[in-house]
């Protein structure tokens, strides 16, 4: 039977199709609509977000009007809470700060010229200024954070001994500014073999980031050639630093976990002493910032809450490193420490093609089977002496491999 081609039948068929289309269109669509492109006009129409209370440049409502005095410790987290200084640990307990100041500048010291780096809002600074005035002749603080400066500048108005350099100690130009302002003109140069400098002293809270470690690495590197403050003599340095950094600085060859390039350079250039440890525990009772979460006692990280201690670092009178060979030391230690768990005889070729020929000459002082991290400072001195005398030693001792260039703080810190 054939369907009729009459106009009425065509109309019926069209109506039937229309009904089907309406039925389908009534169902919810599963297609995802294309997102409208955001334009600059949309941003212009949006209301501006209010600054978070306590941001870097905004005064917190709990801040005291008289900033010669610091706010209560329980307010520090709100008043000084902003990202740029979350890695900046500083003393917050005034009684602890008094004890540390007495430890760093004890009775018997006179006319000290002290450079204090990373003072934070100045709890330790206040304690240093509170010592008997004959002990400290001048206190030069290096601080760039605006909110911390708010609590330091009023002190300078009250005590002429305090000099503020509003720049970070992570840039060597900051120390140039200290000298350009004549703040060290009255510091005498003291003979290297005449003992520790009787007047000049460096004090610092050390940031817990890699930049803090790089800073102390570069400072130690400046000792053999007597640059920086060491041009005045053997200047004593006091640090408040994390136990993690301290273990890396002082690790012996037996400490396989913490022994590193920094340990070798530190042992070769300076003497290290812990001055206060138990008195600074637990962390939360003495330092800012305080963790909301439970503090950790693990040493293998740079997190806030790792135990801190007060230490003293003094340049050695007799330096193992010849200033003229400092680049050679850098080159050899960096190259070989890439494979620090490998025996010397298997990785000495990393110093250059043909370096295997040095093994017979080194055998008198170093067992070729000694793994790199077990080599002592005296053995490093022998290795570097033989490498320097080797006719085929590379003439370009620069290290361009980014994986190797993580020691010494190149870039923001690199100067000497």
Short mmCIF file of C-alpha atoms in Angstrom, two decimals:
data_model
loop_
_atom_site.label_atom_id
_atom_site.label_comp_id
_atom_site.label_asym_id
_atom_site.label_seq_id
_atom_site.Cartn_x
_atom_site.Cartn_y
_atom_site.Cartn_z
CA UNK A 1 0.00 0.00 0.00
CA UNK A 2 1.44 3.34 -1.06
CA UNK A 3 1.28 6.44 1.10
CA UNK A 4 -0.75 9.22 -0.36
CA UNK A 5 1.16 12.21 -1.68
CA UNK A 6 -1.72 14.56 -0.98
CA UNK A 7 -1.06 17.92 0.74
CA UNK A 8 -2.95 16.73 3.82
CA UNK A 9 -0.62 13.79 4.31
CA UNK A 10 2.45 16.00 3.90
CA UNK A 11 1.12 18.34 6.58
CA UNK A 12 0.52 15.39 8.92
CA UNK A 13 4.05 14.15 8.44
CA UNK A 14 5.54 17.59 9.11
CA UNK A 15 3.47 17.93 12.28
CA UNK A 16 4.69 14.52 13.45
CA UNK A 17 8.34 15.49 12.96
CA UNK A 18 7.77 18.77 14.80
CA UNK A 19 6.31 16.90 17.77
CA UNK A 20 9.36 14.63 17.90
CA UNK A 21 11.69 17.62 17.82
CA UNK A 22 9.77 19.27 20.69
CA UNK A 23 10.02 16.08 22.73
CA UNK A 24 13.78 15.94 22.24
CA UNK A 25 14.22 19.64 23.02
CA UNK A 26 12.34 19.26 26.31
CA UNK A 27 15.07 16.95 27.62
CA UNK A 28 17.91 18.63 29.54
CA UNK A 29 20.92 19.23 27.33
CA UNK A 30 24.14 17.36 28.13
CA UNK A 31 26.30 19.68 26.05
CA UNK A 32 28.70 21.95 27.92
CA UNK A 33 28.34 25.56 26.93
CA UNK A 34 31.50 27.28 25.81
CA UNK A 35 32.96 29.51 28.51
CA UNK A 36 32.72 33.18 27.74
CA UNK A 37 36.06 34.80 27.06
CA UNK A 38 37.18 37.04 29.93
CA UNK A 39 38.20 40.53 28.85
CA UNK A 40 39.96 43.45 30.50
CA UNK A 41 36.58 45.13 30.82
CA UNK A 42 35.45 42.31 33.13
CA UNK A 43 38.41 42.97 35.42
CA UNK A 44 37.63 46.68 35.41
CA UNK A 45 34.02 46.01 36.49
CA UNK A 46 35.05 43.73 39.37
CA UNK A 47 35.33 45.41 42.78
CA UNK A 48 38.88 45.62 44.09
CA UNK A 49 39.74 43.11 46.77
CA UNK A 50 40.54 44.53 50.15
CA UNK A 51 44.07 44.02 51.42
CA UNK A 52 44.37 41.33 54.02
CA UNK A 53 44.85 42.77 57.49
CA UNK A 54 48.48 42.46 58.42
CA UNK A 55 49.78 42.46 54.86
CA UNK A 56 53.31 43.58 54.19
CA UNK A 57 52.64 47.31 53.90
CA UNK A 58 49.48 47.63 56.01
CA UNK A 59 49.45 48.37 59.71
CA UNK A 60 47.74 45.70 61.75
CA UNK A 61 45.09 47.05 64.16
CA UNK A 62 46.82 45.32 67.08
CA UNK A 63 50.11 47.13 66.43
CA UNK A 64 51.12 49.36 69.35
CA UNK A 65 51.40 53.07 68.66
CA UNK A 66 54.66 53.30 70.58
CA UNK A 67 56.96 51.08 68.54
CA UNK A 68 59.93 51.50 70.83
CA UNK A 69 58.34 48.51 72.55
CA UNK A 70 57.51 45.27 70.77
CA UNK A 71 53.97 43.85 70.85
CA UNK A 72 53.18 40.85 73.08
CA UNK A 73 54.53 37.57 71.72
CA UNK A 74 51.04 36.13 71.21
CA UNK A 75 50.32 38.95 68.72
CA UNK A 76 53.43 38.48 66.59
CA UNK A 77 51.89 35.90 64.29
CA UNK A 78 49.10 38.31 63.33
CA UNK A 79 51.12 41.52 63.22
CA UNK A 80 54.10 40.07 61.33
CA UNK A 81 52.20 37.51 59.25
CA UNK A 82 53.07 37.79 55.57
CA UNK A 83 54.81 35.54 53.07
CA UNK A 84 58.14 37.32 52.38
CA UNK A 85 59.49 36.69 55.88
CA UNK A 86 57.97 33.31 56.74
CA UNK A 87 61.47 31.87 56.44
CA UNK A 88 62.89 34.51 58.79
CA UNK A 89 63.18 33.04 62.27
CA UNK A 90 63.95 35.57 65.01
CA UNK A 91 64.02 35.66 68.79
CA UNK A 92 60.72 36.76 70.29
CA UNK A 93 61.17 35.93 73.98
CA UNK A 94 62.73 38.98 75.71
CA UNK A 95 64.28 36.96 78.54
CA UNK A 96 65.89 34.58 76.05
CA UNK A 97 67.16 37.53 74.01
CA UNK A 98 68.81 38.96 77.13
CA UNK A 99 70.57 35.64 77.76
CA UNK A 100 71.75 35.41 74.14
CA UNK A 101 73.03 39.01 74.18
CA UNK A 102 75.02 38.30 77.35
CA UNK A 103 76.41 35.15 75.73
CA UNK A 104 77.47 36.88 72.50
CA UNK A 105 78.93 39.99 74.16
CA UNK A 106 79.95 38.88 77.67
CA UNK A 107 81.46 40.88 80.48
CA UNK A 108 84.99 42.02 79.64
CA UNK A 109 84.16 43.09 76.07
CA UNK A 110 84.59 46.80 75.37
CA UNK A 111 84.00 49.14 72.43
CA UNK A 112 82.47 46.48 70.22
CA UNK A 113 81.43 47.46 66.70
CA UNK A 114 78.75 44.91 65.83
CA UNK A 115 77.05 44.26 62.51
CA UNK A 116 73.72 42.51 63.11
CA UNK A 117 72.04 40.90 60.09
CA UNK A 118 68.39 39.82 59.88
CA UNK A 119 67.41 41.31 63.26
CA UNK A 120 63.68 41.01 62.56
CA UNK A 121 61.69 43.48 64.68
CA UNK A 122 64.64 43.74 67.03
CA UNK A 123 64.18 41.65 70.16
CA UNK A 124 67.88 40.75 70.22
CA UNK A 125 68.77 44.29 69.10
CA UNK A 126 67.03 45.68 72.18
CA UNK A 127 68.85 43.25 74.44
CA UNK A 128 72.22 44.17 72.93
CA UNK A 129 71.54 47.87 73.47
CA UNK A 130 70.52 47.12 77.06
CA UNK A 131 73.96 45.70 77.89
CA UNK A 132 76.35 48.01 79.77
CA UNK A 133 77.19 50.78 77.31
CA UNK A 134 80.94 50.30 77.52
CA UNK A 135 80.56 46.90 75.83
CA UNK A 136 79.05 48.15 72.56
CA UNK A 137 80.34 51.24 70.79
CA UNK A 138 78.22 50.86 67.65
CA UNK A 139 75.47 48.50 66.50
CA UNK A 140 74.82 48.39 62.75
CA UNK A 141 71.64 46.51 61.78
CA UNK A 142 70.85 45.28 58.27
CA UNK A 143 67.11 44.94 57.70
CA UNK A 144 64.88 45.70 54.71
CA UNK A 145 61.39 44.54 55.73
CA UNK A 146 59.08 47.56 56.22
CA UNK A 147 57.21 46.23 59.26
CA UNK A 148 60.42 45.25 61.01
CA UNK A 149 61.91 48.66 60.27
CA UNK A 150 58.90 50.25 61.97
CA UNK A 151 60.12 48.73 65.24
CA UNK A 152 63.81 49.45 64.66
CA UNK A 153 63.82 53.11 63.61
CA UNK A 154 62.37 54.40 66.92
CA UNK A 155 65.30 52.75 68.71
CA UNK A 156 67.79 54.65 66.55
CA UNK A 157 66.09 57.90 67.56
CA UNK A 158 66.70 57.04 71.23
CA UNK A 159 70.21 55.58 71.02
CA UNK A 160 72.85 57.12 68.75
CA UNK A 161 74.88 53.91 68.82
CA UNK A 162 72.30 52.20 66.60
CA UNK A 163 72.75 52.62 62.84
CA UNK A 164 70.18 51.20 60.44
CA UNK A 165 70.96 50.07 56.89
CA UNK A 166 67.55 49.36 55.28
CA UNK A 167 68.79 46.64 52.92
CA UNK A 168 69.11 42.87 53.06
CA UNK A 169 72.29 41.06 54.10
CA UNK A 170 71.74 38.68 51.17
CA UNK A 171 73.23 41.30 48.84
CA UNK A 172 76.91 42.18 49.11
CA UNK A 173 76.10 45.74 48.05
CA UNK A 174 74.57 46.19 51.49
CA UNK A 175 77.98 45.77 53.10
CA UNK A 176 79.38 48.28 50.60
CA UNK A 177 76.84 50.78 51.94
CA UNK A 178 78.07 50.18 55.47
CA UNK A 179 81.59 51.17 54.43
CA UNK A 180 80.47 54.01 52.16
CA UNK A 181 78.72 55.61 55.13
CA UNK A 182 81.98 55.47 57.08
CA UNK A 183 80.56 53.18 59.76
CA UNK A 184 83.72 51.06 59.84
CA UNK A 185 86.24 53.89 59.57
CA UNK A 186 87.12 53.61 63.25
CA UNK A 187 87.77 49.85 63.06
CA UNK A 188 91.48 49.03 63.16
CA UNK A 189 93.04 46.20 61.17
CA UNK A 190 94.29 43.52 63.53
CA UNK A 191 97.11 41.05 62.67
CA UNK A 192 95.81 37.64 61.56
CA UNK A 193 98.20 35.88 63.91
CA UNK A 194 97.43 38.30 66.76
CA UNK A 195 94.29 36.53 67.91
CA UNK A 196 90.60 37.21 67.39
CA UNK A 197 89.73 40.82 66.52
CA UNK A 198 89.03 42.59 69.84
CA UNK A 199 86.34 44.97 68.54
CA UNK A 200 84.64 43.97 65.28
CA UNK A 201 81.93 41.29 65.48
CA UNK A 202 79.21 39.86 63.22
CA UNK A 203 75.87 38.61 64.62
CA UNK A 204 73.01 37.16 62.61
CA UNK A 205 69.81 35.17 62.65
CA UNK A 206 70.33 32.85 59.67
CA UNK A 207 67.33 32.38 57.32
CA UNK A 208 66.21 28.76 57.08
CA UNK A 209 66.03 28.79 53.26
CA UNK A 210 68.76 27.71 50.87
CA UNK A 211 69.80 31.38 50.71
CA UNK A 212 70.79 31.25 54.37
CA UNK A 213 72.99 28.24 53.72
CA UNK A 214 74.50 29.91 50.66
CA UNK A 215 75.24 33.05 52.67
CA UNK A 216 77.22 31.21 55.34
CA UNK A 217 78.96 29.14 52.63
CA UNK A 218 80.17 32.30 50.91
CA UNK A 219 81.22 33.90 54.18
CA UNK A 220 83.39 30.87 54.95
CA UNK A 221 84.81 31.00 51.43
CA UNK A 222 85.99 34.57 52.05
CA UNK A 223 88.16 33.57 55.01
CA UNK A 224 91.22 32.13 53.16
CA UNK A 225 91.72 35.22 50.98
CA UNK A 226 90.75 37.59 53.83
CA UNK A 227 88.03 39.46 51.99
CA UNK A 228 84.90 41.11 53.40
CA UNK A 229 85.14 41.75 57.17
CA UNK A 230 88.15 39.45 57.36
CA UNK A 231 90.33 42.18 55.86
CA UNK A 232 90.23 43.62 59.39
CA UNK A 233 91.46 40.35 60.92
CA UNK A 234 89.97 37.21 62.41
CA UNK A 235 86.47 38.50 63.09
CA UNK A 236 84.28 36.45 65.43
CA UNK A 237 80.82 35.55 64.14
CA UNK A 238 77.78 34.53 66.16
CA UNK A 239 74.73 32.95 64.57
CA UNK A 240 71.30 31.82 65.62
CA UNK A 241 70.71 29.00 63.17
CA UNK A 242 68.82 25.77 62.73
CA UNK A 243 70.21 22.48 63.95
CA UNK A 244 69.90 21.27 60.35
CA UNK A 245 72.40 23.84 59.06
CA UNK A 246 74.65 23.28 62.07
CA UNK A 247 74.84 19.54 61.38
CA UNK A 248 75.76 20.21 57.75
CA UNK A 249 78.45 22.69 58.79
CA UNK A 250 80.12 20.48 61.38
CA UNK A 251 79.49 16.97 60.00
CA UNK A 252 82.54 14.71 60.20
CA UNK A 253 83.34 12.05 57.57
CA UNK A 254 81.64 9.52 59.85
CA UNK A 255 78.32 11.37 59.50
CA UNK A 256 77.28 9.96 56.14
CA UNK A 257 73.85 11.62 56.19
CA UNK A 258 74.93 15.24 56.74
CA UNK A 259 78.50 15.35 55.37
CA UNK A 260 78.56 17.65 52.33
CA UNK A 261 80.67 20.20 50.42
CA UNK A 262 79.79 22.82 53.03
CA UNK A 263 81.20 20.58 55.78
CA UNK A 264 84.56 20.34 54.01
CA UNK A 265 84.94 24.09 53.48
CA UNK A 266 83.76 24.85 57.01
CA UNK A 267 86.22 22.46 58.65
CA UNK A 268 89.04 23.83 56.52
CA UNK A 269 88.47 27.48 57.40
CA UNK A 270 86.99 27.95 60.88
CA UNK A 271 86.47 26.72 64.42
CA UNK A 272 82.88 26.05 65.52
CA UNK A 273 81.39 26.08 69.00
CA UNK A 274 77.85 25.66 70.27
CA UNK A 275 77.16 28.39 72.84
CA UNK A 276 73.50 27.75 73.68
CA UNK A 277 71.25 24.82 72.83
CA UNK A 278 69.19 23.53 75.76
CA UNK A 279 68.33 27.09 76.78
CA UNK A 280 66.65 27.62 73.38
CA UNK A 281 64.39 24.55 73.48
CA UNK A 282 61.58 24.07 72.73
CA UNK A 283 61.50 26.29 69.67
CA UNK A 284 57.99 27.68 70.24
CA UNK A 285 58.90 29.23 73.60
CA UNK A 286 61.69 31.38 72.19
CA UNK A 287 61.25 32.13 68.47
CA UNK A 288 58.94 33.65 65.87
CA UNK A 289 57.14 32.48 63.78
CA UNK A 290 55.37 29.79 65.78
CA UNK A 291 53.91 26.85 63.90
CA UNK A 292 50.20 26.17 64.09
CA UNK A 293 51.03 22.51 63.51
CA UNK A 294 53.27 20.49 65.77
CA UNK A 295 56.93 21.41 65.38
CA UNK A 296 59.31 18.82 63.99
CA UNK A 297 62.55 17.57 65.44
CA UNK A 298 63.74 16.05 62.17
CA UNK A 299 67.03 17.48 60.97
CA UNK A 300 66.69 16.64 57.30
CA UNK A 301 64.56 19.65 56.36
CA UNK A 302 64.42 23.44 56.55
CA UNK A 303 60.94 23.74 58.03
CA UNK A 304 60.04 26.24 60.72
CA UNK A 305 60.11 24.53 64.07
CA UNK A 306 63.41 22.69 63.65
CA UNK A 307 65.50 23.25 66.81
CA UNK A 308 67.63 26.40 66.80
CA UNK A 309 70.87 27.08 68.62
CA UNK A 310 73.35 29.89 69.27
CA UNK A 311 76.84 29.28 67.90
CA UNK A 312 80.22 30.94 67.54
CA UNK A 313 82.39 30.69 64.43
CA UNK A 314 85.99 31.90 64.49
CA UNK A 315 88.40 31.86 61.51
CA UNK A 316 91.36 29.54 61.99
CA UNK A 317 94.76 31.18 62.26
CA UNK A 318 96.38 28.56 60.03
CA UNK A 319 94.42 28.07 56.84
CA UNK A 320 94.64 24.80 54.92
CA UNK A 321 93.43 26.51 51.76
CA UNK A 322 95.94 28.59 49.85
CA UNK A 323 94.07 31.76 48.75
CA UNK A 324 95.53 31.40 45.25
CA UNK A 325 94.11 27.88 44.99
CA UNK A 326 90.59 28.63 46.18
CA UNK A 327 89.11 28.09 42.70
CA UNK A 328 90.89 24.74 42.51
CA UNK A 329 89.36 23.69 45.83
CA UNK A 330 85.93 24.75 44.59
CA UNK A 331 86.34 22.83 41.34
CA UNK A 332 87.58 19.57 42.84
CA UNK A 333 85.08 19.46 45.70
CA UNK A 334 82.13 20.28 43.49
CA UNK A 335 83.09 17.79 40.80
CA UNK A 336 83.74 14.88 43.10
CA UNK A 337 80.84 15.49 45.49
CA UNK A 338 78.39 14.90 42.66
CA UNK A 339 79.08 11.21 43.40
CA UNK A 340 79.80 11.49 47.10
CA UNK A 341 79.01 7.81 47.82
CA UNK A 342 81.43 6.57 45.14
CA UNK A 343 85.04 5.44 45.75
CA UNK A 344 87.66 7.94 44.60
CA UNK A 345 89.18 5.53 42.08
CA UNK A 346 85.85 5.27 40.26
CA UNK A 347 85.03 8.96 39.97
CA UNK A 348 88.38 10.77 39.80
CA UNK A 349 87.94 10.97 36.01
CA UNK A 350 85.25 13.58 36.77
CA UNK A 351 88.14 16.01 37.34
CA UNK A 352 89.16 15.68 33.71
CA UNK A 353 90.19 13.11 31.09
CA UNK A 354 93.22 11.17 32.26
CA UNK A 355 92.83 12.07 35.94
CA UNK A 356 93.09 8.35 36.75
CA UNK A 357 96.86 8.85 36.46
CA UNK A 358 96.75 10.76 39.77
CA UNK A 359 95.75 7.66 41.76
CA UNK A 360 99.29 6.24 42.19
CA UNK A 361 100.54 9.57 43.56
CA UNK A 362 97.55 9.91 45.90
CA UNK A 363 97.80 6.37 47.26
CA UNK A 364 100.31 7.45 49.91
CA UNK A 365 97.72 9.70 51.60
CA UNK A 366 94.33 8.44 50.36
CA UNK A 367 93.16 4.88 49.91
CA UNK A 368 91.72 4.84 46.35
CA UNK A 369 88.76 2.88 47.69
CA UNK A 370 87.80 5.74 50.04
CA UNK A 371 84.38 7.11 49.16
CA UNK A 372 84.25 10.85 48.54
CA UNK A 373 82.29 11.87 51.63
CA UNK A 374 84.86 10.06 53.85
CA UNK A 375 87.82 12.11 52.63
CA UNK A 376 89.26 14.33 55.39
CA UNK A 377 90.35 17.95 54.98
CA UNK A 378 94.04 17.00 55.05
CA UNK A 379 93.41 14.40 52.35
CA UNK A 380 91.55 16.97 50.27
CA UNK A 381 94.60 19.22 50.57
CA UNK A 382 96.82 16.42 49.21
CA UNK A 383 94.42 15.67 46.37
CA UNK A 384 94.18 19.30 45.33
CA UNK A 385 97.96 19.72 45.50
CA UNK A 386 98.43 16.77 43.11
CA UNK A 387 95.66 18.00 40.83
CA UNK A 388 97.19 21.47 40.67
CA UNK A 389 100.58 19.99 39.74
CA UNK A 390 99.07 17.74 37.07
CA UNK A 391 100.21 18.96 33.61
CA UNK A 392 96.91 17.99 32.00
CA UNK A 393 94.61 19.62 34.54
CA UNK A 394 91.78 21.62 32.90
CA UNK A 395 92.59 25.30 32.56
CA UNK A 396 88.93 26.34 32.76
CA UNK A 397 87.80 25.56 36.29
CA UNK A 398 84.39 27.15 35.88
CA UNK A 399 81.38 24.92 36.46
CA UNK A 400 78.52 25.49 34.06
CA UNK A 401 76.37 22.51 34.96
CA UNK A 402 73.32 23.84 36.82
CA UNK A 403 73.19 20.66 38.91
CA UNK A 404 76.69 21.34 40.17
CA UNK A 405 76.28 25.05 40.68
CA UNK A 406 74.43 24.89 44.00
CA UNK A 407 77.29 25.64 46.34
CA UNK A 408 78.59 29.07 47.16
CA UNK A 409 75.48 31.05 46.38
CA UNK A 410 76.05 32.22 42.83
CA UNK A 411 73.77 34.97 41.61
CA UNK A 412 72.23 37.16 44.27
CA UNK A 413 75.00 36.39 46.74
CA UNK A 414 77.99 35.99 44.46
CA UNK A 415 80.61 38.70 44.66
CA UNK A 416 84.12 37.65 45.60
#
